[in-house]
Short mmCIF file of N, CA and C in Angstrom, two decimals:
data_model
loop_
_atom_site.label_atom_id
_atom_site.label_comp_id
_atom_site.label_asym_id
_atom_site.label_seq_id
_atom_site.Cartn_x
_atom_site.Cartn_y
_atom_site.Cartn_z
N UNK A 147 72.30 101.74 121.46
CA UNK A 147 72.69 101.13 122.72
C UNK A 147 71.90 101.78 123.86
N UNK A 148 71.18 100.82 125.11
CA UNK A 148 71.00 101.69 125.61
C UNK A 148 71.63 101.59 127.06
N UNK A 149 71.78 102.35 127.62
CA UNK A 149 72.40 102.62 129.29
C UNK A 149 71.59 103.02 130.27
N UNK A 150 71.94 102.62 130.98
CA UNK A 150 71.73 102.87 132.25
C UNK A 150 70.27 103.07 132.96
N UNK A 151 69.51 103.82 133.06
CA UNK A 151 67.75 103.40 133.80
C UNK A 151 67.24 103.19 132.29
N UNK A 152 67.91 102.97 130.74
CA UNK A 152 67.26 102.77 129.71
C UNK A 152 67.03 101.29 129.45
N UNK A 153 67.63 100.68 130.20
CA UNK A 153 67.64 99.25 130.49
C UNK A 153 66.85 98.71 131.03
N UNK A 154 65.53 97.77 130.53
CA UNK A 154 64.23 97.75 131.44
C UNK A 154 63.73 96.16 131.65
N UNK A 155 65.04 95.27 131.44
CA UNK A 155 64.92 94.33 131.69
C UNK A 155 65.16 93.60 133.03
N UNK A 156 64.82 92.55 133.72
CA UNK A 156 64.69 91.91 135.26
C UNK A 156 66.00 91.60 135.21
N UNK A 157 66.73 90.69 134.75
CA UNK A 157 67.99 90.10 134.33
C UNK A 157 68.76 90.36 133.67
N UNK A 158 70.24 90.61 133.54
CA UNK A 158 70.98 90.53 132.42
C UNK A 158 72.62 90.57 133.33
N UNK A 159 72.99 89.99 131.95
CA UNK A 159 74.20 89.33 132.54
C UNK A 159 75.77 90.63 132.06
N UNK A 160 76.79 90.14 133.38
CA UNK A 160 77.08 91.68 133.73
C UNK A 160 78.48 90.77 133.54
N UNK A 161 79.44 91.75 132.79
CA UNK A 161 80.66 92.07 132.75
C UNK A 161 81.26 93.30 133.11
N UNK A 162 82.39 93.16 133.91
CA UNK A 162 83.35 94.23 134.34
C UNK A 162 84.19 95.12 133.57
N UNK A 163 84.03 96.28 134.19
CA UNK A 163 85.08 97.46 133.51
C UNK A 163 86.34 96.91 133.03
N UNK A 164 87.17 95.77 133.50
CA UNK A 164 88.04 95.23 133.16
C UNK A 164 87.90 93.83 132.27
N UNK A 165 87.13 93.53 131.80
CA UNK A 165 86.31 92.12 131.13
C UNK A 165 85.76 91.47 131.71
N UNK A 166 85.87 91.19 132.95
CA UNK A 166 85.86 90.09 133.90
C UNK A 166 84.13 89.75 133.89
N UNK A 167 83.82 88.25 133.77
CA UNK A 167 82.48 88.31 133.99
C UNK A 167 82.19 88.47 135.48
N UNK A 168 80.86 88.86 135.64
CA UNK A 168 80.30 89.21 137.44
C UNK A 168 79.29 88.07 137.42
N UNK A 169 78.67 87.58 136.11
CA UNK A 169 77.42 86.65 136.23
C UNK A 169 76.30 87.36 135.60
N UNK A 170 75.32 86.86 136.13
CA UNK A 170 73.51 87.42 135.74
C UNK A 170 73.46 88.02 137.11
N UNK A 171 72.77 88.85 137.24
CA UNK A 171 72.35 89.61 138.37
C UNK A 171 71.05 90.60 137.73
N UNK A 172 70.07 91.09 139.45
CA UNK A 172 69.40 91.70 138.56
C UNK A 172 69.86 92.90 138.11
N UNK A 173 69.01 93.39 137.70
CA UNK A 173 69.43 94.68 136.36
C UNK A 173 69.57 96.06 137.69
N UNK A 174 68.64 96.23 138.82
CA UNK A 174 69.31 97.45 139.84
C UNK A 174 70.30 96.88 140.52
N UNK A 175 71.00 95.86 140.41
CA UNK A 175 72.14 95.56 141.71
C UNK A 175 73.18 96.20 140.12
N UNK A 176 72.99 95.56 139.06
CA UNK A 176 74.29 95.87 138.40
C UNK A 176 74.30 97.87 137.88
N UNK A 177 73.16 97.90 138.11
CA UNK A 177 73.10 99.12 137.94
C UNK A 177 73.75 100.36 139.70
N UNK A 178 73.68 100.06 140.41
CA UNK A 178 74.08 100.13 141.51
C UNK A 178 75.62 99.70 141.82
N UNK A 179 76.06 98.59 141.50
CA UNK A 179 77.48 97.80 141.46
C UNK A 179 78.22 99.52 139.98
N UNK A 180 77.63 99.44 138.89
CA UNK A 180 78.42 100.57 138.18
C UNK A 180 78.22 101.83 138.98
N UNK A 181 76.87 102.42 139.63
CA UNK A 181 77.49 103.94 140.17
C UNK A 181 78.19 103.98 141.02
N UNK A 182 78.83 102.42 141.85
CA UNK A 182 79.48 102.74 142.73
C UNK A 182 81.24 103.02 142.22
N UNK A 183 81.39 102.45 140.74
CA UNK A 183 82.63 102.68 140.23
C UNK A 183 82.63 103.77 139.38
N UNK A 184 81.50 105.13 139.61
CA UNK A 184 80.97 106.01 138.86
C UNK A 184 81.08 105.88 137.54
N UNK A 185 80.59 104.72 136.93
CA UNK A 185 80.45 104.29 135.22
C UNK A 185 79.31 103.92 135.18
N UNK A 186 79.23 103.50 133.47
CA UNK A 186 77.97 103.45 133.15
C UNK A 186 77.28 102.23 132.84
N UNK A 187 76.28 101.44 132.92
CA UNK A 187 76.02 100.11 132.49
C UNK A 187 75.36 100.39 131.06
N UNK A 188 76.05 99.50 130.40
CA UNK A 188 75.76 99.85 128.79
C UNK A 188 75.46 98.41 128.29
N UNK A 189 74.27 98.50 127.34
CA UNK A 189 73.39 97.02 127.15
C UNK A 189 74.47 96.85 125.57
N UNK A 190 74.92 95.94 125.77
CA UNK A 190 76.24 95.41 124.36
C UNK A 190 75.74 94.24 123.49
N UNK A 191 75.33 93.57 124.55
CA UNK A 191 74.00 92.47 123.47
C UNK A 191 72.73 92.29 123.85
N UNK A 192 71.76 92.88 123.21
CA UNK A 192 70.41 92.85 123.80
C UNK A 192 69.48 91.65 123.50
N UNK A 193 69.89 90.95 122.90
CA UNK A 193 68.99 89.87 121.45
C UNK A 193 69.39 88.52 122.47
N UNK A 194 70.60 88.60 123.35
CA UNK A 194 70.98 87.15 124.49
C UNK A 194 69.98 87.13 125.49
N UNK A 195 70.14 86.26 125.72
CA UNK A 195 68.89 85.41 126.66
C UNK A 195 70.04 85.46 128.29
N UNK A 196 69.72 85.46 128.90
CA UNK A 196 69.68 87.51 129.09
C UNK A 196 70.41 88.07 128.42
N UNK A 197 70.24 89.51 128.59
CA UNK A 197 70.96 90.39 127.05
C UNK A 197 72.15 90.81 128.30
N UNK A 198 73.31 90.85 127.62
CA UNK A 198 74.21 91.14 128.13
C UNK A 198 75.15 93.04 128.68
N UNK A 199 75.46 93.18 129.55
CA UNK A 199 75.42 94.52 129.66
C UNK A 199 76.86 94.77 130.03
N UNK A 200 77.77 95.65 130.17
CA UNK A 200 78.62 95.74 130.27
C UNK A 200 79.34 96.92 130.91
N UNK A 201 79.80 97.29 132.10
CA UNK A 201 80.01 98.34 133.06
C UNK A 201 81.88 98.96 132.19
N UNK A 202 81.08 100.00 131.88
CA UNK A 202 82.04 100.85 131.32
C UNK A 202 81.98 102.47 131.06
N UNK A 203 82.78 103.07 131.16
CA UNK A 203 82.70 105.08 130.77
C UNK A 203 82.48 104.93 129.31
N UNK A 204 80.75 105.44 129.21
CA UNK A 204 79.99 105.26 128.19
C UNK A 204 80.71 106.52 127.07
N UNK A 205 80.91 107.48 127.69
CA UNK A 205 81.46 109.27 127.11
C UNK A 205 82.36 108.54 126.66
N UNK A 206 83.75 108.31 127.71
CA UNK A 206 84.82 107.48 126.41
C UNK A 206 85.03 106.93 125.45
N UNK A 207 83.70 105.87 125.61
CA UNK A 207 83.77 105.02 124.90
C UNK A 207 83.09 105.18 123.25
N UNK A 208 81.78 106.25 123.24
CA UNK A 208 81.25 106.85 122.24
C UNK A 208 82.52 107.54 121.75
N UNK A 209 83.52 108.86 122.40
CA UNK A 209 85.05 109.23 121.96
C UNK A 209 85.25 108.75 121.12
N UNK A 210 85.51 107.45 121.35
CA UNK A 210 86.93 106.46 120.63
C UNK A 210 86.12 105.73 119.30
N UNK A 211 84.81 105.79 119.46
CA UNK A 211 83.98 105.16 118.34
C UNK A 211 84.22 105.97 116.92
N UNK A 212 84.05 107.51 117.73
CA UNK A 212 84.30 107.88 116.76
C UNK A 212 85.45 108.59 115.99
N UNK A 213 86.23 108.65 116.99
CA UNK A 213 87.46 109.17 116.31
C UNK A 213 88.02 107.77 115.57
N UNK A 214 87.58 106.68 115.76
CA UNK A 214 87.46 105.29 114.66
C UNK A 214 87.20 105.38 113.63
N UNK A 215 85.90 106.02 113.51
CA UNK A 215 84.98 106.00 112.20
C UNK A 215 85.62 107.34 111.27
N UNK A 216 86.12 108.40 112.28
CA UNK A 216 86.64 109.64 111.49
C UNK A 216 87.82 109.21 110.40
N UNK A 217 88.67 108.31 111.55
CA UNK A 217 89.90 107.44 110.63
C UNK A 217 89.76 106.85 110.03
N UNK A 218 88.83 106.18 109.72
CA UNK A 218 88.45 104.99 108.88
C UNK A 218 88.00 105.75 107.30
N UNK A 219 87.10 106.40 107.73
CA UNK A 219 86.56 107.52 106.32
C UNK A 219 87.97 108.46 105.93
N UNK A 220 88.69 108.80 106.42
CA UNK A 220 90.15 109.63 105.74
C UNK A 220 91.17 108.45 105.50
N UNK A 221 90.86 107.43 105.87
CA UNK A 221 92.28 105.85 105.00
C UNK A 221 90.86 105.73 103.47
N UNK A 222 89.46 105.95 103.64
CA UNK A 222 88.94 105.44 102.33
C UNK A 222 89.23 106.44 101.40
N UNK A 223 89.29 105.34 100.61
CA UNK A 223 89.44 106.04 98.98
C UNK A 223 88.09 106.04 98.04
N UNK A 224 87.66 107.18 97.32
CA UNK A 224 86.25 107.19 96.76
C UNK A 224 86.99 107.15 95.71
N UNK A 225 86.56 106.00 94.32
CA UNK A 225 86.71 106.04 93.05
C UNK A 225 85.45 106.63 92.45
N UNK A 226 85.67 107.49 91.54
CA UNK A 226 85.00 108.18 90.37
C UNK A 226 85.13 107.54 89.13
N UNK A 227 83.57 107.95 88.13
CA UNK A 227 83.83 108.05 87.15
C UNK A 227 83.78 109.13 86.53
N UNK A 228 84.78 108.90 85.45
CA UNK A 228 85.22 110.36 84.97
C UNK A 228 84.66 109.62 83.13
N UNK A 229 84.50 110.31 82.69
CA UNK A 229 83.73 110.23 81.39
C UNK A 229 84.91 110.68 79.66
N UNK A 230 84.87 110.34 79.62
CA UNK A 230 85.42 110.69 78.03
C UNK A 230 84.52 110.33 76.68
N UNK A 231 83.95 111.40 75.97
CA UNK A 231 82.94 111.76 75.21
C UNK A 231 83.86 111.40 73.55
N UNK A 232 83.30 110.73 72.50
CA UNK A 232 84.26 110.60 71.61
C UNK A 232 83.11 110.73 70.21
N UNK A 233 83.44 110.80 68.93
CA UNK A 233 82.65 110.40 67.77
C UNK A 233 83.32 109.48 67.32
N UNK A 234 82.17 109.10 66.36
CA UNK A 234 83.08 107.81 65.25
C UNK A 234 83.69 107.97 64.53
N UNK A 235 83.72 109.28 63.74
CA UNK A 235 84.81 110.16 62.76
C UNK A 235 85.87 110.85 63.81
N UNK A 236 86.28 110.51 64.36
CA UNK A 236 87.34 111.72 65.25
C UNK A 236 88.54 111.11 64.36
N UNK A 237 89.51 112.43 64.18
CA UNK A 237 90.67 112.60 63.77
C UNK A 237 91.55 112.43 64.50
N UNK A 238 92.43 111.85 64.39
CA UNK A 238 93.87 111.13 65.43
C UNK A 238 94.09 112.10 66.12
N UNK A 239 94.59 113.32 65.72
CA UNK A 239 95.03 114.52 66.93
C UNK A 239 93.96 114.65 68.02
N UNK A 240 92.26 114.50 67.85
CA UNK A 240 91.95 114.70 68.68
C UNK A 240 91.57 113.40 69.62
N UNK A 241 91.82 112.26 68.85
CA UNK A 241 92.04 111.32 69.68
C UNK A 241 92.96 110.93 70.45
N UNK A 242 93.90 111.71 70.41
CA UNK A 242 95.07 111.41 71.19
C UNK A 242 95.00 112.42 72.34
N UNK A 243 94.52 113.62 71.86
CA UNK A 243 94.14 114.42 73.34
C UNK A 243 93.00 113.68 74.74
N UNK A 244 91.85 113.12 73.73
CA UNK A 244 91.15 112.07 74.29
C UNK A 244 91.82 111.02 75.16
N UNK A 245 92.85 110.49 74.65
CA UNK A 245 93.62 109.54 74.92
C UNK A 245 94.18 109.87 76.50
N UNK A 246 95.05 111.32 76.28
CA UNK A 246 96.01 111.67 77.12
C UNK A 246 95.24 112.20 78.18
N UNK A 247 93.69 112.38 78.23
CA UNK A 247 92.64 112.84 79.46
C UNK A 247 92.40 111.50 80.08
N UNK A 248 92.04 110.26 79.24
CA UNK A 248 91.47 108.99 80.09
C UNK A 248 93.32 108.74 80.68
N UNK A 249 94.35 108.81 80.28
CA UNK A 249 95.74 108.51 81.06
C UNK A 249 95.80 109.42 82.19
N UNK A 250 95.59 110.47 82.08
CA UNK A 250 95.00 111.52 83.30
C UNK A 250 94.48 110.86 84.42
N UNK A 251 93.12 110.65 83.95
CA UNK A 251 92.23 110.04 85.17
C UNK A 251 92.86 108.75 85.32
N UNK A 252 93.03 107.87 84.83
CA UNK A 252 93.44 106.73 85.30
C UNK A 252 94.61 106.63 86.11
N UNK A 253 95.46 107.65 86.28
CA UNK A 253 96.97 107.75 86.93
C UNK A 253 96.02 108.53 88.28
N UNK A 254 95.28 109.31 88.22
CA UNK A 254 94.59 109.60 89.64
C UNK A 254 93.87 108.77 90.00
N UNK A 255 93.51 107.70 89.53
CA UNK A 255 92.97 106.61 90.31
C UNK A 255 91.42 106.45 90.32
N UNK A 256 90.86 106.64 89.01
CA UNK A 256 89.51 107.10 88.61
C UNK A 256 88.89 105.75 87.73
N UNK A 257 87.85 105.69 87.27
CA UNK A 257 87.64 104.82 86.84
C UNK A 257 87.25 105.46 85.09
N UNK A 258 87.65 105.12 84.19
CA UNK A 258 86.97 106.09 82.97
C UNK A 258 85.77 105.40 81.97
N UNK A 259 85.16 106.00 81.44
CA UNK A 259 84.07 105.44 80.62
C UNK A 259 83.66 106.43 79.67
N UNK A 260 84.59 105.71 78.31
CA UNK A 260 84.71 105.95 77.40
C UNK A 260 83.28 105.57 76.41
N UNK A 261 82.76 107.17 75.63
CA UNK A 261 81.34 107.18 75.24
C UNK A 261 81.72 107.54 73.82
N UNK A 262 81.40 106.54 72.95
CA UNK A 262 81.61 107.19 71.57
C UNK A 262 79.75 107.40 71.34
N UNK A 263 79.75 108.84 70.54
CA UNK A 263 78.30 109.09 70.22
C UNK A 263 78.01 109.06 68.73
N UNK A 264 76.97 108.48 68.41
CA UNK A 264 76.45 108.30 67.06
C UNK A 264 74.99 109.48 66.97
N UNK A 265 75.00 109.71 65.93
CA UNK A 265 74.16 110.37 65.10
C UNK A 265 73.73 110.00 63.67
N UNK A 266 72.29 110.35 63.12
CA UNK A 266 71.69 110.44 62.16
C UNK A 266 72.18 108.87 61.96
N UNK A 267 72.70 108.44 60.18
CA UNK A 267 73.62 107.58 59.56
C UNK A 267 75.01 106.86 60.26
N UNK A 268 75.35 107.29 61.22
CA UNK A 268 76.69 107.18 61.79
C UNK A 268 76.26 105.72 62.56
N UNK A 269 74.74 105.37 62.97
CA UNK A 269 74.43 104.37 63.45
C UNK A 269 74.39 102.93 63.16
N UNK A 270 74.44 103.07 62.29
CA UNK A 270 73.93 102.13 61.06
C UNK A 270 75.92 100.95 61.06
N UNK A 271 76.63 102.03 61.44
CA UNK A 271 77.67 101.22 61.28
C UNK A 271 78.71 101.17 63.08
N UNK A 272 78.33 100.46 63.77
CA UNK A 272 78.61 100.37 64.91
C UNK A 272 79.93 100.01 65.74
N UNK A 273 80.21 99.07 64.31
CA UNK A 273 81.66 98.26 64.20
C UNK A 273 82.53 100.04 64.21
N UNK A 274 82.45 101.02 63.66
CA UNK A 274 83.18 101.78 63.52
C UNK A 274 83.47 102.44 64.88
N UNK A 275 82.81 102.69 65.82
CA UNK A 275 82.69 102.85 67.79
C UNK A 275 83.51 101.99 68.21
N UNK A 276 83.41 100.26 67.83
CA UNK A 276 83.82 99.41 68.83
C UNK A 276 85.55 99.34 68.51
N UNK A 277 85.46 99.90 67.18
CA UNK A 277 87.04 99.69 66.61
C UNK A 277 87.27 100.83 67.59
N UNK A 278 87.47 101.92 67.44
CA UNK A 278 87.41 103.01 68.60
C UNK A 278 87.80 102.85 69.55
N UNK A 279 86.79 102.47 70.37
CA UNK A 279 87.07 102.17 71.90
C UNK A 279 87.92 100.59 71.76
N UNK A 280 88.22 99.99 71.45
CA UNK A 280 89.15 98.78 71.58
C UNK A 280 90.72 99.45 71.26
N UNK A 281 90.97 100.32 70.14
CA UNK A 281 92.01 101.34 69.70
C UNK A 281 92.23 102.03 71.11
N UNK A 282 91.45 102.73 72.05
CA UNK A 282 91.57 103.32 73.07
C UNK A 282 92.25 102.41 74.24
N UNK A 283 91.61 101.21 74.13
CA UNK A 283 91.61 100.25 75.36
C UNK A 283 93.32 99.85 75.37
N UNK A 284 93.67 99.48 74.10
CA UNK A 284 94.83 98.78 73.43
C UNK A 284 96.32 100.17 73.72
N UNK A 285 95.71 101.70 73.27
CA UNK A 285 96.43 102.52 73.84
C UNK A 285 96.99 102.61 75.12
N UNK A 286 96.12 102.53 76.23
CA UNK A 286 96.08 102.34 77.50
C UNK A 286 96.76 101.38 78.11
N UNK A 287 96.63 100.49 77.26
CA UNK A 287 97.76 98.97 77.68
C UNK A 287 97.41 98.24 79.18
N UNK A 288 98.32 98.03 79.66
CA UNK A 288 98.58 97.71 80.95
C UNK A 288 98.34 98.20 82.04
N UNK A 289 97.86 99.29 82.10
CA UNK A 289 97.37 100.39 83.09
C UNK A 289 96.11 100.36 83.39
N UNK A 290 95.52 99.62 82.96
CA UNK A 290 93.59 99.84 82.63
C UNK A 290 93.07 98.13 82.54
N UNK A 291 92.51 97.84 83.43
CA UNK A 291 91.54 96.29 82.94
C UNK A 291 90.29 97.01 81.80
N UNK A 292 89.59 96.38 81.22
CA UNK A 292 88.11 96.49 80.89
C UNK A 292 87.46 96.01 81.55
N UNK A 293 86.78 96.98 82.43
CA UNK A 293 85.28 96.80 83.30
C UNK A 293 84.26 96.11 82.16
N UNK A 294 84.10 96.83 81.87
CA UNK A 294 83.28 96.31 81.08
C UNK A 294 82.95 96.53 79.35
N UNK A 295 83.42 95.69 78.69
CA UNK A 295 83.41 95.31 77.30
C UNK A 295 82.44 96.87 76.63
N UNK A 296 82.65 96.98 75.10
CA UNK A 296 82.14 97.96 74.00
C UNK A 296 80.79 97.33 73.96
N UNK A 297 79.82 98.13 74.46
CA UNK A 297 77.71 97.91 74.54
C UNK A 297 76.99 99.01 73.94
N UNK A 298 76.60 99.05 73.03
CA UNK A 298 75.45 99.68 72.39
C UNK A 298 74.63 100.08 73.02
N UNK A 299 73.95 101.29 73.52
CA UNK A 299 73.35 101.90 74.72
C UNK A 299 72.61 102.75 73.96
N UNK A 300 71.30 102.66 73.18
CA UNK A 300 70.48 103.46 72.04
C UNK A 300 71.38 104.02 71.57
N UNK A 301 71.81 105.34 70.80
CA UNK A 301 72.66 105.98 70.02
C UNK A 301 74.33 106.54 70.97
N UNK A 302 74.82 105.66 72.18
CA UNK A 302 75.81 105.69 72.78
C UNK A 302 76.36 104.21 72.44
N UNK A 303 77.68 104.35 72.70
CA UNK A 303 78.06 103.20 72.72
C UNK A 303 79.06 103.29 73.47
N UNK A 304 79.23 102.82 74.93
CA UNK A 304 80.13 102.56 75.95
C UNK A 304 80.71 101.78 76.69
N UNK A 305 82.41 102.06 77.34
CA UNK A 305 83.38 101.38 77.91
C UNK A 305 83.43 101.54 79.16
N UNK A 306 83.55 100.72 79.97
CA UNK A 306 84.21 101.32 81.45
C UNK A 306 85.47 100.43 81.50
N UNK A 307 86.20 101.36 81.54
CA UNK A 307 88.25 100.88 82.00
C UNK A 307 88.36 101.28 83.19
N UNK A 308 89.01 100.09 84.42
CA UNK A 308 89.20 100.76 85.70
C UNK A 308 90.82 100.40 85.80
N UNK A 309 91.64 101.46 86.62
CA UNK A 309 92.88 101.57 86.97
C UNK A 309 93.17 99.76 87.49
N UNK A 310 94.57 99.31 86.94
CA UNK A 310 94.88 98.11 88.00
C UNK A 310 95.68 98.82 88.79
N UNK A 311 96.04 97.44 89.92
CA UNK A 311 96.48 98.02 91.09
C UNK A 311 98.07 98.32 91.08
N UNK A 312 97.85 99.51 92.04
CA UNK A 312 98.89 100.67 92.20
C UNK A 312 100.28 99.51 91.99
N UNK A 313 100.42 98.70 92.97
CA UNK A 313 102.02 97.88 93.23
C UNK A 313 102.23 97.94 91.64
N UNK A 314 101.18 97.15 91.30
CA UNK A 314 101.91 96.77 89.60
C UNK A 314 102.12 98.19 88.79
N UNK A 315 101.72 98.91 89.12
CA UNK A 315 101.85 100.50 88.25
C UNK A 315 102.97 101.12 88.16
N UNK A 316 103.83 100.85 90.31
CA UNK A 316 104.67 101.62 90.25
C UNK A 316 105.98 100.15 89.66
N UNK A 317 105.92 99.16 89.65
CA UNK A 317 107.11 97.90 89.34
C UNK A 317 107.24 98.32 87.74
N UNK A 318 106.05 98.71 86.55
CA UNK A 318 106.68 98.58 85.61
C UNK A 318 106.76 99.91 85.40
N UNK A 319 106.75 100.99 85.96
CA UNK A 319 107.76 102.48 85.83
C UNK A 319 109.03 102.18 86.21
N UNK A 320 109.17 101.42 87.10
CA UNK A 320 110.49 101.23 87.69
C UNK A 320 111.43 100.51 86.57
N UNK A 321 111.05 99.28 86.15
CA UNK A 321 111.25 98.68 84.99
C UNK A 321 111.69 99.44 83.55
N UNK A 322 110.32 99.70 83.29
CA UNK A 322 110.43 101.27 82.13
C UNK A 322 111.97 101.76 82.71
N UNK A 323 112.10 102.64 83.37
CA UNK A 323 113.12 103.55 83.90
C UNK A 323 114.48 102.87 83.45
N UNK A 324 114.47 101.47 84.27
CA UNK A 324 115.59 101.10 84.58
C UNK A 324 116.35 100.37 82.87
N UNK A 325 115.20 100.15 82.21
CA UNK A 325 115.83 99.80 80.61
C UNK A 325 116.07 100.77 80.30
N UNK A 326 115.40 102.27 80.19
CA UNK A 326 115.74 102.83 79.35
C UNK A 326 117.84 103.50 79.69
N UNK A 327 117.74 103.54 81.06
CA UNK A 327 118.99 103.62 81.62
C UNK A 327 120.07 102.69 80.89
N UNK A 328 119.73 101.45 81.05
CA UNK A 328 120.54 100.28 80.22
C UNK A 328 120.88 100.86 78.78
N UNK A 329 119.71 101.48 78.35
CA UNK A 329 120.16 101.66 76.53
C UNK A 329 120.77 102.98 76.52
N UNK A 330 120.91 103.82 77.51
CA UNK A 330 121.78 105.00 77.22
C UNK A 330 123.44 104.51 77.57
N UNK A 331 123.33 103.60 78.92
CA UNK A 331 124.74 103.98 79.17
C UNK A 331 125.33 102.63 77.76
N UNK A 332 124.58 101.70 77.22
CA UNK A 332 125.31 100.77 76.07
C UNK A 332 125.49 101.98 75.36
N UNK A 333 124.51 102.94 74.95
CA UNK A 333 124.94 104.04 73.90
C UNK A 333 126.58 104.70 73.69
N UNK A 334 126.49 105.33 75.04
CA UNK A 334 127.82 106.03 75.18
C UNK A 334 129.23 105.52 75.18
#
């Protein structure tokens, strides 16, 4: 943006500290018209035929830009990917630890991408990965879309599962909760 003697055009059309249009005027009367309300003339559209300028406290107004942008970056949320490394022979116990790391990340709100790795002979049979990661996907249930489908990636073969959204996460805990309540108090 530029302000004030950075403004080097004959014409441009002038709005008030309060919105109000003033018209086209030249560029030292409106520049003159703002030091007399000790503010600043600040060029807001330059690309208009005349470019338009606008009499306002430039310091404030940079302020508020950015204590905007500060707020804006602390409401965003950065999703990650977080990785889970697997073989095609893994044994249930340690697939279930596997398991209980991608439920991890996915309850923090991560995105996971699940890597089963092949070696030597282990390649040759691929179907044995995709059973894998579909077994993983199917664990996960309802908590997880598939980003993107089981792909053969030279001797990798990988998933990306991303979290669905939160509302629906917390309705069927609530749900969960509230049956299991139902089957204790029929119990007693």
């Amino acid at each position: 943006m530029r302000i004030n003697e950075e403004i080097r055009v004959r014409e441009v059309r002038v709005t008030g500290a309060d919105g109000e249009q003033l018209g086209i005027m030249q560029t030292r009367d409106a520049l003159r018209l703002a030091e007399e309300q000790h503010l600043d003339l600040v060029e807001v559209a330059p690309k208009a035929k005349p470019p338009v300028c606008r009499i306002m406290d430039f310091g404030k107004y940079r302020y508020e830009q950015q204590k905007r942008d500060k707020e804006a970056r602390k409401k965003q949320k950065v999703v990650t990917i977080k990785e889970v490394k697997l073989r095609p022979n893994i044994e249930q116990h340690d697939f279930e630890v596997k398991l209980k790391s991608a439920q991890r990340f996915v309850e923090e709100g991560n995105k996971v991408k699940v890597t089963i790795m092949f070696r030597g002979r282990e390649l040759s049979h691929p179907e044995l990965g995709s059973e894998i990661l579909n077994k993983m996907s199917a664990a996960l249930g309802d908590t997880v879309t598939v980003e993107r489908s089981a792909k053969l990636e030279g001797k990798n073969m990988t998933m990306i599962l991303s979290p669905k959204a939160q509302k629906a996460k917390k309705n069927t805990k609530g749900g969960v909760e509230s049956a299991q309540n139902k089957d204790t108090q029929s119990d007693s």
